[in-house]
CSV table of C-alpha atoms and ligand atoms in Angstrom, one decimal:
chain,number,residue,atom,x,y,z
A,1,MET,CA,209.0,-117.8,-65.8
A,2,PRO,CA,206.1,-120.3,-65.5
A,3,PHE,CA,203.0,-119.7,-67.5
A,4,TYR,CA,199.4,-119.6,-66.7
A,5,HIS,CA,196.5,-120.0,-69.2
A,6,ILE,CA,192.9,-118.7,-68.8
A,7,TRP,CA,190.0,-119.6,-70.8
A,8,THR,CA,186.8,-117.5,-70.5
A,9,ILE,CA,183.4,-117.4,-71.8
A,10,GLY,CA,180.2,-115.6,-70.6
A,11,CYS,CA,179.5,-112.2,-69.8
A,12,GLN,CA,181.7,-109.2,-69.0
A,13,MET,CA,181.4,-110.1,-65.2
A,14,ASN,CA,183.5,-113.3,-66.1
A,15,LYS,CA,185.9,-111.2,-68.2
A,16,ALA,CA,186.2,-109.0,-65.6
A,17,ASP,CA,187.0,-111.7,-62.9
A,18,SER,CA,189.6,-113.4,-65.3
A,19,GLU,CA,191.5,-109.9,-65.6
A,20,ARG,CA,191.6,-110.0,-61.7
A,21,ILE,CA,192.7,-113.8,-61.7
A,22,ALA,CA,195.5,-112.7,-64.3
A,23,SER,CA,196.8,-109.7,-62.3
A,24,TYR,CA,196.9,-112.0,-59.2
A,25,LEU,CA,198.9,-114.6,-61.2
A,26,GLU,CA,201.2,-112.1,-62.5
A,27,GLN,CA,202.0,-110.5,-59.2
A,28,ILE,CA,202.9,-114.0,-57.9
A,29,GLY,CA,205.5,-114.5,-60.7
A,30,TYR,CA,203.3,-116.4,-63.5
A,31,GLN,CA,203.2,-115.2,-67.4
A,32,ALA,CA,200.0,-115.5,-69.6
A,33,SER,CA,200.4,-118.2,-72.2
A,34,SER,CA,197.9,-118.6,-75.4
A,35,LYS,CA,199.1,-122.1,-75.2
A,36,VAL,CA,197.3,-124.4,-72.7
A,37,GLU,CA,200.0,-127.1,-73.0
A,38,GLU,CA,202.7,-125.1,-71.8
A,39,ALA,CA,200.7,-123.8,-68.7
A,40,GLU,CA,201.3,-124.7,-64.9
A,41,ILE,CA,198.1,-123.3,-63.9
A,42,ILE,CA,195.1,-123.4,-66.2
A,43,VAL,CA,191.9,-121.6,-65.1
A,44,LEU,CA,188.5,-122.3,-66.7
A,45,ASN,CA,186.0,-119.4,-66.1
A,46,SER,CA,182.7,-120.8,-67.0
A,47,CYS,CA,179.2,-119.8,-67.9
A,48,VAL,CA,176.0,-121.7,-67.4
A,49,VAL,CA,173.3,-119.2,-68.6
A,50,ARG,CA,172.4,-121.5,-71.4
A,51,GLN,CA,172.6,-125.2,-72.0
A,52,SER,CA,175.0,-124.4,-74.9
A,53,ALA,CA,177.6,-122.4,-72.7
A,54,GLU,CA,177.4,-125.2,-70.2
A,55,ASP,CA,178.0,-127.8,-72.9
A,56,ARG,CA,181.2,-125.8,-74.0
A,57,VAL,CA,182.6,-125.7,-70.5
A,58,ILE,CA,182.1,-129.5,-70.2
A,59,ASN,CA,183.7,-130.2,-73.6
A,60,LYS,CA,186.7,-128.2,-72.3
A,61,LEU,CA,187.0,-129.9,-68.9
A,62,ASN,CA,186.8,-133.3,-70.8
A,63,ALA,CA,189.5,-132.4,-73.4
A,64,LEU,CA,191.9,-131.3,-70.6
A,65,LYS,CA,191.6,-134.7,-69.1
A,66,SER,CA,194.7,-136.2,-71.0
A,67,LEU,CA,196.8,-133.0,-70.6
A,68,LYS,CA,196.2,-133.4,-67.0
A,69,ARG,CA,197.1,-137.0,-66.8
A,70,ARG,CA,200.5,-136.3,-69.0
A,71,LYS,CA,201.7,-133.0,-67.5
A,72,ASN,CA,199.7,-132.6,-64.2
A,73,PRO,CA,199.0,-128.8,-64.4
A,74,PHE,CA,196.8,-127.3,-61.7
A,75,LEU,CA,193.4,-127.2,-63.2
A,76,LEU,CA,191.0,-124.7,-61.5
A,77,LEU,CA,187.4,-123.8,-62.2
A,78,THR,CA,185.3,-120.8,-61.4
A,79,GLY,CA,182.5,-119.0,-62.8
A,80,CYS,CA,178.7,-119.6,-62.6
A,81,MET,CA,179.2,-123.5,-63.0
A,82,VAL,CA,180.7,-123.8,-59.5
A,83,ASP,CA,177.6,-123.7,-57.1
A,84,SER,CA,177.7,-124.1,-53.4
A,85,MET,CA,177.4,-128.0,-53.6
A,86,GLY,CA,181.0,-128.6,-54.5
A,87,ASP,CA,180.9,-132.4,-53.6
A,88,ASP,CA,178.7,-133.2,-56.7
A,89,MET,CA,181.2,-131.2,-58.8
A,90,ARG,CA,184.2,-133.0,-57.3
A,91,TYR,CA,182.8,-136.4,-58.3
A,92,ARG,CA,181.6,-135.2,-62.0
A,93,PHE,CA,185.2,-133.6,-62.6
A,94,PRO,CA,187.9,-135.1,-60.6
A,95,GLN,CA,190.6,-133.8,-62.9
A,96,VAL,CA,189.8,-130.3,-61.3
A,97,ASP,CA,192.2,-129.4,-58.4
A,98,LEU,CA,190.2,-126.5,-57.2
A,99,PHE,CA,186.6,-125.0,-57.6
A,100,PHE,CA,186.2,-121.3,-56.3
A,101,ARG,CA,182.8,-119.5,-56.8
A,102,PRO,CA,182.9,-116.2,-58.8
A,103,GLN,CA,185.2,-113.6,-56.8
A,104,ALA,CA,186.1,-115.9,-54.3
A,105,PHE,CA,189.8,-114.9,-54.9
A,106,SER,CA,191.1,-115.8,-51.6
A,107,LYS,CA,190.2,-119.3,-52.0
A,108,LEU,CA,192.6,-119.1,-55.1
A,109,ALA,CA,195.2,-117.4,-53.0
A,110,GLN,CA,194.9,-119.8,-50.1
A,111,PHE,CA,195.2,-122.8,-52.7
A,112,LEU,CA,198.6,-121.6,-54.1
A,113,ALA,CA,199.9,-120.5,-50.6
A,114,ASP,CA,199.3,-124.0,-49.4
A,115,ARG,CA,201.2,-125.3,-52.2
A,116,HIS,CA,204.0,-122.8,-51.7
A,117,LEU,CA,203.3,-121.2,-55.0
A,118,ALA,CA,202.1,-117.8,-53.4
A,119,PRO,CA,203.5,-115.9,-50.3
A,120,ASP,CA,200.7,-116.2,-47.4
A,121,GLU,CA,201.0,-112.6,-46.8
A,122,LEU,CA,200.2,-111.3,-50.4
A,123,GLU,CA,196.8,-109.5,-50.6
A,124,HIS,CA,195.0,-109.9,-53.8
A,125,ASN,CA,195.5,-106.7,-55.4
A,126,SER,CA,192.5,-106.1,-57.6
A,127,VAL,CA,194.0,-103.0,-59.4
A,128,LEU,CA,195.6,-104.2,-62.5
A,129,PRO,CA,199.2,-103.2,-62.9
A,130,LYS,CA,198.9,-102.7,-66.6
A,131,PRO,CA,195.3,-102.0,-67.3
A,132,SER,CA,193.9,-101.6,-70.9
A,133,PRO,CA,192.4,-98.2,-72.1
A,134,SER,CA,189.2,-99.5,-71.4
A,135,THR,CA,188.6,-101.4,-68.3
A,136,PHE,CA,185.9,-103.3,-66.4
A,137,VAL,CA,185.1,-102.4,-62.9
A,138,PRO,CA,182.6,-104.5,-60.9
A,139,ILE,CA,180.5,-102.4,-58.7
A,140,ILE,CA,177.7,-104.9,-57.5
A,141,GLU,CA,177.7,-108.6,-57.3
A,142,GLY,CA,174.8,-111.0,-57.6
A,143,CYS,CA,171.3,-110.4,-58.4
A,144,ASN,CA,168.1,-110.2,-56.2
A,145,ASN,CA,165.5,-110.5,-59.2
A,146,PHE,CA,165.1,-114.0,-59.8
A,147,CYS,CA,163.8,-113.7,-63.2
A,148,SER,CA,162.0,-117.1,-63.8
A,149,TYR,CA,164.5,-118.2,-66.5
A,150,CYS,CA,167.7,-117.3,-65.1
A,151,ILE,CA,170.3,-119.1,-63.1
A,152,VAL,CA,172.5,-116.1,-62.0
A,153,PRO,CA,170.9,-115.2,-58.7
A,154,TYR,CA,171.2,-119.2,-57.6
A,155,ARG,CA,175.1,-119.0,-58.7
A,156,ARG,CA,176.2,-115.5,-58.1
A,157,GLY,CA,174.1,-115.1,-54.6
A,158,ARG,CA,172.2,-111.8,-53.4
A,159,GLU,CA,173.4,-108.5,-54.4
A,160,ARG,CA,176.6,-106.9,-52.7
A,161,SER,CA,177.4,-103.6,-53.5
A,162,ARG,CA,181.2,-102.5,-53.3
A,163,PRO,CA,181.7,-99.7,-51.0
A,164,MET,CA,181.8,-96.4,-53.1
A,165,GLU,CA,185.1,-95.1,-51.6
A,166,GLU,CA,186.7,-98.5,-52.8
A,167,ILE,CA,185.4,-98.3,-56.5
A,168,ILE,CA,186.7,-94.4,-56.5
A,169,SER,CA,190.1,-95.3,-55.3
A,170,GLU,CA,190.3,-98.2,-57.8
A,171,VAL,CA,189.2,-96.0,-60.7
A,172,GLU,CA,191.8,-93.3,-59.7
A,173,GLU,CA,194.6,-95.9,-59.6
A,174,LEU,CA,193.5,-97.1,-62.9
A,175,ALA,CA,193.3,-93.8,-64.7
A,176,SER,CA,196.8,-93.0,-63.2
A,177,ARG,CA,198.1,-96.2,-64.8
A,178,GLY,CA,196.5,-95.3,-68.3
A,179,THR,CA,192.9,-96.4,-68.3
A,180,LYS,CA,190.6,-93.8,-70.2
A,181,GLU,CA,187.5,-95.6,-69.8
A,182,VAL,CA,186.0,-97.6,-67.1
A,183,ILE,CA,182.8,-99.8,-67.7
A,184,LEU,CA,181.0,-100.4,-64.4
A,185,LEU,CA,179.6,-103.9,-64.1
A,186,GLY,CA,176.8,-105.5,-62.4
A,187,GLN,CA,174.0,-107.8,-63.1
A,188,ASN,CA,171.7,-104.9,-62.1
A,189,VAL,CA,173.8,-101.9,-61.9
A,190,ASP,CA,171.0,-99.6,-61.2
A,191,SER,CA,170.1,-101.2,-57.9
A,192,TYR,CA,173.8,-100.1,-56.9
A,193,GLY,CA,174.3,-98.9,-53.2
A,194,HIS,CA,170.8,-99.9,-51.8
A,195,ASP,CA,172.5,-102.3,-49.5
A,196,LEU,CA,175.1,-99.7,-48.6
A,197,PHE,CA,172.2,-97.1,-47.5
A,198,GLU,CA,170.7,-99.6,-45.3
A,199,LYS,CA,173.9,-100.8,-43.8
A,200,PHE,CA,175.6,-97.5,-42.9
A,201,GLU,CA,172.5,-95.2,-42.8
A,202,LYS,CA,174.5,-92.5,-44.6
A,203,PRO,CA,172.7,-89.2,-44.8
A,204,GLU,CA,173.0,-89.2,-48.5
A,205,LYS,CA,171.4,-91.6,-50.7
A,206,LEU,CA,174.4,-93.9,-52.3
A,207,ASP,CA,173.1,-95.0,-55.7
A,208,LEU,CA,174.5,-95.2,-59.1
A,209,ALA,CA,173.8,-91.5,-60.1
A,210,LYS,CA,175.8,-90.4,-57.0
A,211,LEU,CA,178.8,-92.8,-58.0
A,212,LEU,CA,178.8,-91.4,-61.4
A,213,THR,CA,179.0,-87.9,-60.4
A,214,GLU,CA,182.2,-88.6,-58.2
A,215,LEU,CA,183.8,-90.7,-60.9
A,216,ASN,CA,183.0,-87.9,-63.6
A,217,ARG,CA,185.5,-86.0,-61.4
A,218,ILE,CA,188.6,-88.1,-61.7
A,219,ASP,CA,191.4,-86.7,-64.0
A,220,GLY,CA,192.6,-88.5,-66.7
A,221,LEU,CA,189.5,-90.7,-67.0
A,222,ALA,CA,187.5,-89.5,-70.3
A,223,ARG,CA,184.6,-92.0,-70.5
A,224,ILE,CA,182.3,-94.0,-67.9
A,225,ARG,CA,180.1,-96.6,-69.3
A,226,PHE,CA,177.9,-99.1,-67.0
A,227,LEU,CA,175.9,-102.2,-67.7
A,228,THR,CA,173.4,-103.9,-67.2
A,229,SER,CA,170.4,-101.8,-66.4
A,230,HIS,CA,167.2,-103.2,-65.4
A,231,PRO,CA,164.3,-101.4,-66.7
A,232,LYS,CA,162.4,-101.5,-63.4
A,233,ASP,CA,165.1,-100.0,-61.5
A,234,MET,CA,166.2,-97.3,-64.1
A,235,ASN,CA,165.1,-93.9,-62.5
A,236,GLN,CA,164.9,-90.5,-63.5
A,237,ARG,CA,167.7,-89.4,-61.0
A,238,LEU,CA,169.9,-91.9,-63.0
A,239,ILE,CA,168.7,-90.5,-66.6
A,240,GLU,CA,169.3,-86.9,-65.4
A,241,ALA,CA,173.0,-88.0,-64.0
A,242,MET,CA,173.6,-89.6,-67.6
A,243,ALA,CA,172.4,-86.3,-69.4
A,244,ARG,CA,174.3,-83.9,-67.0
A,245,LEU,CA,177.7,-85.7,-66.9
A,246,GLY,CA,180.1,-85.1,-69.5
A,247,LYS,CA,182.2,-88.5,-69.1
A,248,VAL,CA,179.3,-90.8,-69.2
A,249,CYS,CA,178.7,-92.2,-72.6
A,250,GLU,CA,175.6,-92.1,-74.8
A,251,HIS,CA,175.2,-95.8,-74.4
A,252,LEU,CA,172.8,-97.9,-72.4
A,253,SER,CA,172.2,-101.6,-72.0
A,254,LEU,CA,168.5,-102.0,-71.3
A,255,PRO,CA,167.5,-105.4,-71.5
A,256,LEU,CA,163.8,-105.7,-72.7
A,257,GLN,CA,163.6,-109.7,-73.1
A,258,ALA,CA,160.0,-109.7,-74.2
A,259,GLY,CA,157.4,-107.5,-76.1
A,260,ASP,CA,154.3,-109.0,-74.7
A,261,ASP,CA,153.0,-108.5,-71.2
A,262,GLU,CA,152.1,-112.1,-70.5
A,263,ILE,CA,155.4,-113.4,-71.2
A,264,LEU,CA,157.1,-110.5,-69.2
A,265,CYS,CA,155.1,-111.3,-66.6
A,266,ALA,CA,155.8,-115.0,-66.6
A,267,MET,CA,159.3,-114.1,-66.8
A,268,ARG,CA,158.8,-112.0,-63.7
A,269,ARG,CA,160.5,-108.9,-65.2
A,270,GLY,CA,158.5,-106.5,-63.1
A,271,TYR,CA,157.5,-104.1,-66.1
A,272,THR,CA,155.1,-103.9,-68.7
A,273,VAL,CA,155.6,-103.2,-72.4
A,274,GLU,CA,154.1,-99.8,-72.1
A,275,GLN,CA,156.4,-98.9,-69.0
A,276,TYR,CA,159.3,-100.1,-71.1
A,277,ARG,CA,158.3,-98.1,-74.0
A,278,ALA,CA,157.8,-94.9,-72.0
A,279,LEU,CA,161.2,-95.4,-70.2
A,280,VAL,CA,162.9,-95.4,-73.5
A,281,GLY,CA,161.1,-92.4,-74.6
A,282,ARG,CA,162.3,-90.4,-71.5
A,283,ILE,CA,165.8,-91.6,-72.0
A,284,ARG,CA,165.7,-90.4,-75.7
A,285,ARG,CA,164.2,-87.2,-74.8
A,286,ALA,CA,166.9,-86.7,-72.2
A,287,ILE,CA,170.0,-87.9,-74.3
A,288,PRO,CA,168.6,-87.6,-77.9
A,289,HIS,CA,171.5,-89.6,-79.6
A,290,ILE,CA,171.9,-92.4,-77.2
A,291,ALA,CA,172.8,-95.8,-78.6
A,292,LEU,CA,170.6,-98.3,-77.0
A,293,SER,CA,171.5,-102.1,-76.6
A,294,THR,CA,169.1,-104.9,-75.6
A,295,ASP,CA,168.6,-108.5,-74.8
A,296,VAL,CA,165.7,-110.6,-75.8
A,297,ILE,CA,164.9,-114.2,-75.3
A,298,VAL,CA,162.5,-115.9,-78.1
A,299,GLY,CA,160.8,-119.4,-77.6
A,300,PHE,CA,160.1,-118.7,-73.7
A,301,PRO,CA,157.3,-121.4,-72.5
A,302,GLY,CA,154.0,-120.9,-74.0
A,303,GLU,CA,155.2,-118.1,-76.3
A,304,SER,CA,152.6,-118.2,-79.2
A,305,GLU,CA,153.4,-117.0,-82.5
A,306,GLU,CA,151.2,-113.6,-81.9
A,307,GLN,CA,153.2,-113.0,-78.7
A,308,PHE,CA,156.7,-113.5,-80.7
A,309,HIS,CA,155.5,-111.1,-83.0
A,310,ARG,CA,154.8,-108.3,-80.5
A,311,THR,CA,158.2,-108.7,-79.5
A,312,PHE,CA,159.4,-108.5,-83.3
A,313,ASP,CA,157.2,-105.4,-83.8
A,314,LEU,CA,158.5,-103.5,-80.7
A,315,LEU,CA,162.0,-104.2,-81.8
A,316,TYR,CA,160.9,-102.7,-85.1
A,317,GLU,CA,159.5,-99.5,-83.5
A,318,LEU,CA,162.0,-98.9,-81.0
A,319,LYS,CA,164.9,-99.3,-83.2
A,320,PHE,CA,168.1,-100.6,-81.0
A,321,ASP,CA,171.4,-100.2,-81.9
A,322,THR,CA,172.2,-103.7,-80.7
A,323,VAL,CA,170.2,-106.8,-80.0
A,324,HIS,CA,171.4,-109.7,-78.4
A,325,VAL,CA,168.9,-112.4,-78.9
A,326,ALA,CA,168.8,-115.7,-77.3
A,327,ALA,CA,166.7,-118.9,-77.7
A,328,TYR,CA,165.0,-119.8,-74.3
A,329,SER,CA,167.1,-122.5,-72.6
A,330,PRO,CA,165.8,-124.4,-69.5
A,331,ARG,CA,168.1,-124.0,-66.5
A,332,PRO,CA,167.7,-126.6,-63.9
A,333,GLY,CA,166.5,-125.1,-60.4
A,334,THR,CA,165.0,-121.9,-62.0
A,335,ILE,CA,161.3,-121.2,-61.5
A,336,ALA,CA,160.4,-121.4,-65.4
A,337,SER,CA,162.3,-124.9,-65.4
A,338,ARG,CA,160.4,-126.2,-62.3
A,339,LYS,CA,156.9,-124.8,-63.3
A,340,LEU,CA,156.7,-124.3,-66.9
A,341,THR,CA,156.9,-126.8,-69.9
A,342,ASP,CA,159.4,-125.9,-72.6
A,343,ASP,CA,156.9,-126.3,-75.4
A,344,VAL,CA,158.2,-124.3,-78.2
A,345,PRO,CA,160.2,-126.5,-80.4
A,346,PRO,CA,163.8,-126.0,-81.1
A,347,GLU,CA,163.4,-125.3,-84.8
A,348,GLU,CA,161.0,-122.9,-84.1
A,349,LYS,CA,163.1,-121.1,-81.6
A,350,VAL,CA,165.8,-120.9,-84.1
A,351,ARG,CA,163.2,-119.8,-86.7
A,352,ARG,CA,162.1,-116.8,-84.4
A,353,ARG,CA,166.0,-116.1,-83.3
A,354,GLU,CA,166.9,-115.6,-86.7
A,355,MET,CA,163.8,-113.5,-88.0
A,356,VAL,CA,165.0,-111.2,-84.9
A,357,GLU,CA,168.5,-111.3,-86.2
A,358,HIS,CA,167.6,-110.5,-89.7
A,359,LEU,CA,165.3,-107.6,-88.6
A,360,GLN,CA,168.1,-106.2,-86.4
A,361,LYS,CA,170.9,-106.5,-89.4
A,362,GLY,CA,168.6,-104.0,-91.4
A,363,ILE,CA,167.9,-101.7,-88.5
A,364,ALA,CA,171.8,-101.5,-87.6
A,365,THR,CA,172.6,-101.0,-91.3
A,366,GLU,CA,170.1,-98.1,-91.0
A,367,ILE,CA,171.5,-96.6,-88.0
A,368,ASN,CA,175.3,-96.9,-88.9
A,369,LEU,CA,174.7,-95.5,-92.4
A,370,ARG,CA,173.7,-92.3,-90.9
A,371,LEU,CA,177.3,-92.0,-89.6
A,372,LEU,CA,178.7,-91.8,-92.8
A,373,ASN,CA,181.0,-88.7,-93.1
A,374,GLN,CA,180.4,-88.0,-89.5
A,375,THR,CA,183.5,-87.3,-87.3
A,376,VAL,CA,183.5,-89.5,-84.1
A,377,GLU,CA,185.6,-90.0,-81.2
A,378,VAL,CA,187.2,-93.3,-80.8
A,379,LEU,CA,189.2,-94.6,-77.8
A,380,VAL,CA,191.9,-96.6,-79.5
A,381,GLU,CA,192.0,-100.5,-77.9
A,382,GLY,CA,194.2,-102.5,-80.0
A,383,GLN,CA,195.2,-103.5,-83.5
A,384,LYS,CA,194.1,-106.3,-85.7
A,385,ASN,CA,195.1,-107.1,-89.2
A,386,GLY,CA,197.2,-103.8,-89.5
A,387,LYS,CA,194.4,-101.7,-88.4
A,388,TRP,CA,193.7,-99.7,-85.1
A,389,TRP,CA,190.6,-100.4,-83.7
A,390,GLY,CA,188.3,-98.9,-80.8
A,391,ARG,CA,184.8,-98.0,-79.9
A,392,THR,CA,182.7,-94.6,-80.2
A,393,ARG,CA,181.2,-93.1,-77.2
A,394,GLY,CA,177.9,-94.9,-78.5
A,395,ASP,CA,179.8,-98.4,-78.3
A,396,LYS,CA,180.5,-98.8,-82.3
A,397,LEU,CA,183.3,-100.6,-83.1
A,398,ALA,CA,185.6,-98.4,-85.5
A,399,PHE,CA,188.6,-99.2,-87.4
A,400,PHE,CA,191.4,-96.8,-89.0
A,401,GLU,CA,194.8,-97.0,-90.4
A,402,ASP,CA,197.8,-95.3,-89.1
A,403,ASP,CA,201.6,-95.8,-88.9
A,404,ALA,CA,201.8,-94.3,-85.6
A,405,ASP,CA,201.2,-95.9,-82.0
A,406,ARG,CA,197.9,-94.9,-81.1
A,407,LEU,CA,197.1,-97.6,-78.5
A,408,GLY,CA,195.2,-95.8,-75.5
A,409,GLN,CA,194.7,-92.6,-77.4
A,410,LEU,CA,191.3,-90.7,-77.9
A,411,VAL,CA,191.3,-90.0,-81.6
A,412,LYS,CA,188.8,-88.4,-84.2
A,413,ILE,CA,188.0,-90.2,-87.2
A,414,THR,CA,185.9,-89.3,-90.3
A,415,ILE,CA,183.5,-92.4,-91.1
A,416,GLU,CA,184.2,-93.5,-94.7
A,417,LYS,CA,182.4,-96.9,-94.6
A,418,THR,CA,179.7,-98.5,-92.6
A,419,SER,CA,178.2,-102.0,-91.8
A,420,PRO,CA,175.8,-103.5,-89.5
A,421,TRP,CA,178.4,-104.5,-87.0
A,422,SER,CA,181.4,-101.7,-87.5
A,423,LEU,CA,182.7,-98.5,-88.9
A,424,GLN,CA,185.8,-97.9,-91.0
A,425,GLY,CA,187.3,-94.6,-91.3
A,426,SER,CA,190.3,-92.3,-91.5
A,427,LEU,CA,192.1,-90.3,-88.9
A,428,ILE,CA,191.8,-86.6,-88.7
A,429,TYR,CA,195.4,-85.6,-88.2
A,430,ASP,CA,194.7,-81.6,-88.4
A,431,TRP,CA,192.1,-81.6,-85.6
A,432,VAL,CA,193.2,-78.9,-82.9
A,433,ARG,CA,196.9,-77.8,-82.9
A,434,GLY,CA,197.6,-79.6,-86.1
A,435,ILE,CA,198.0,-82.9,-84.6
A,436,CYS,CA,196.0,-85.9,-83.9
A,437,PRO,CA,195.0,-84.8,-80.3
A,438,ASP,CA,195.1,-87.5,-77.2
A,439,MET,CA,192.1,-86.1,-75.7
A,440,THR,CA,191.6,-86.6,-72.2
A,441,ALA,CA,188.0,-85.0,-71.8
A,442,ALA,CA,184.9,-85.2,-73.7
A,443,ILE,CA,184.9,-82.2,-76.3
A,444,THR,CA,182.2,-80.9,-78.0
A,445,LEU,CA,182.7,-80.2,-81.8
A,446,SER,CA,181.8,-77.1,-83.3
A,447,GLN,CA,182.4,-77.7,-87.1
A,448,PRO,CA,179.1,-78.2,-89.0
A,449,GLY,CA,178.1,-81.5,-89.9
A,450,ASN,CA,180.1,-83.1,-87.0
A,451,VAL,CA,178.6,-84.7,-84.2
A,452,SER,CA,178.5,-83.4,-80.6
A,453,VAL,CA,179.9,-85.7,-77.9
A,454,LYS,CA,177.0,-85.3,-75.4
A,455,GLY,CA,174.3,-87.2,-77.6
A,456,SER,CA,176.8,-88.2,-80.0
A,457,VAL,CA,177.6,-91.8,-81.5
B,501,SAM,N1,170.7,-108.9,-65.7
B,501,SAM,C1,170.6,-108.7,-67.2
B,501,SAM,C2,168.8,-108.5,-67.2
B,501,SAM,O1,168.3,-108.0,-66.5
B,501,SAM,O2,168.7,-108.8,-68.5
B,501,SAM,C3,171.1,-110.1,-67.8
B,501,SAM,C4,171.9,-110.8,-67.4
B,501,SAM,S1,171.8,-112.5,-68.1
B,501,SAM,C5,172.9,-113.2,-67.4
B,501,SAM,C6,172.4,-112.3,-69.8
B,501,SAM,C7,171.4,-112.3,-70.6
B,501,SAM,O3,171.1,-114.1,-70.9
B,501,SAM,C8,169.8,-112.2,-70.3
B,501,SAM,O4,169.8,-110.6,-70.6
B,501,SAM,C9,169.1,-113.2,-71.2
B,501,SAM,O5,168.5,-112.6,-72.4
B,501,SAM,C10,169.9,-114.2,-71.4
B,501,SAM,N2,169.5,-115.5,-70.5
B,501,SAM,C11,169.5,-115.5,-69.3
B,501,SAM,N3,169.0,-117.1,-69.3
B,501,SAM,C12,168.5,-117.4,-70.1
B,501,SAM,C13,168.1,-118.6,-70.3
B,501,SAM,N4,167.5,-119.2,-69.7
B,501,SAM,N5,167.6,-118.9,-71.7
B,501,SAM,C14,168.1,-118.1,-72.6
B,501,SAM,N6,168.6,-116.8,-72.5
B,501,SAM,C15,168.7,-116.7,-71.0
B,502,SF4,FE1,169.2,-112.9,-64.4
B,502,SF4,FE2,167.1,-111.4,-64.1
B,502,SF4,FE3,168.9,-111.1,-62.4
B,502,SF4,FE4,169.3,-110.3,-65.1
B,502,SF4,S1,168.1,-109.3,-63.6
B,502,SF4,S2,170.8,-111.6,-63.8
B,502,SF4,S3,168.3,-111.7,-66.0
B,502,SF4,S4,167.7,-112.6,-62.4
């Protein structure tokens, strides 16, 4: 059987696209290989959100030149590096056989059919034949927001929601094939459905709250997550749906980006610090033990020391479970790169980034330490260095040892060791019916000291 090799960097959207490309290549008879040298089809799924990511893609493309000369595999490039002006790309990277934009799977299928490597009539089936216990499901593509620093809307286009029925049937199919958790994806999942509502004039409003309600009914599915939320679009109806629906995990990704109103305005984020703080308050009141993760950019054009400290202080005040911090990187074509001067020196950006990382390490240490001796539910996703690993409902990485095959099971473990990045625990064998149960629905523990699932870790 011939081999394919996929190399992916960037966000979960890219990972989801790569899973779908892999599924298609397997349907037409290719087998995955981690060795690029033996692959007949090589797919690079690229990211250009920051210069450092773009540099990695260019290095990879250059490194593959000699393999292309020696063995002539098909080299395909997708992801956010591929823009609509393909001619320039063809000139810069002649070693690439096909450029296709994110999710342009039909272009991939046509390319392979033209070379008699795939049948003409084969429809690209997006449901993975052997999905993992936790599977990404894109629900909305593109972004309408045009934050001043961000290249995504230029590369992924305007928002397009997938029809709700299509998503529901995909998740039903995934659940019947063993998926226990779905992670609904979009650059801005909170605006899901607004284009469907306008287009089809349905009497009932289609939105993320409605989609979550429908997915919550699917048998066999135990958990639902979604990301990324935009603070300006996260409404009360969605918060209430999260609080009400048992399968929706107590975990939310809510990018802050900056803790200063002037910077937020220059970023074109559409909310103030006070509005963000109030939103976090409403979310935490509705879902008391929710795990919050956020994104922050330091060294945005014009960011003074005081403005940076406002971000720092806000992170200290709000205490997120996870903070993804990035140094501002000018992206050609974006509003910030056209209109603002990148005036924070690189070493100062690094200093600010490291300050946030240091602060967050302390906060995460404290938050995770509270889980010591607690019992948590883990969905087992794999094995590493002899230990099973998975995630709690609060998206904490957790490890435990066991001789039995636990892949895809929902298990309970007692936490014995914590770090800022992960938890270690031991399996509870005698929890319910004398065996470690493979739970398929969220269950609330009643033993004292244990953590209840709604509002749990
Ligand atoms: N849609 C999400 C939101 O509203 O924040 C985030 C999507 S963006 C692709 C992922 C993260 O990359 C952002 O949250 C931001 O922190 C970071 N990012 C985007 N553009 C950046 C830039 N030019 N420089 C540094 N970081 C950037
Ligand atoms: Fe980029 Fe802003 Fe859209 Fe997020 S919301 S993808 S940061 S433009």
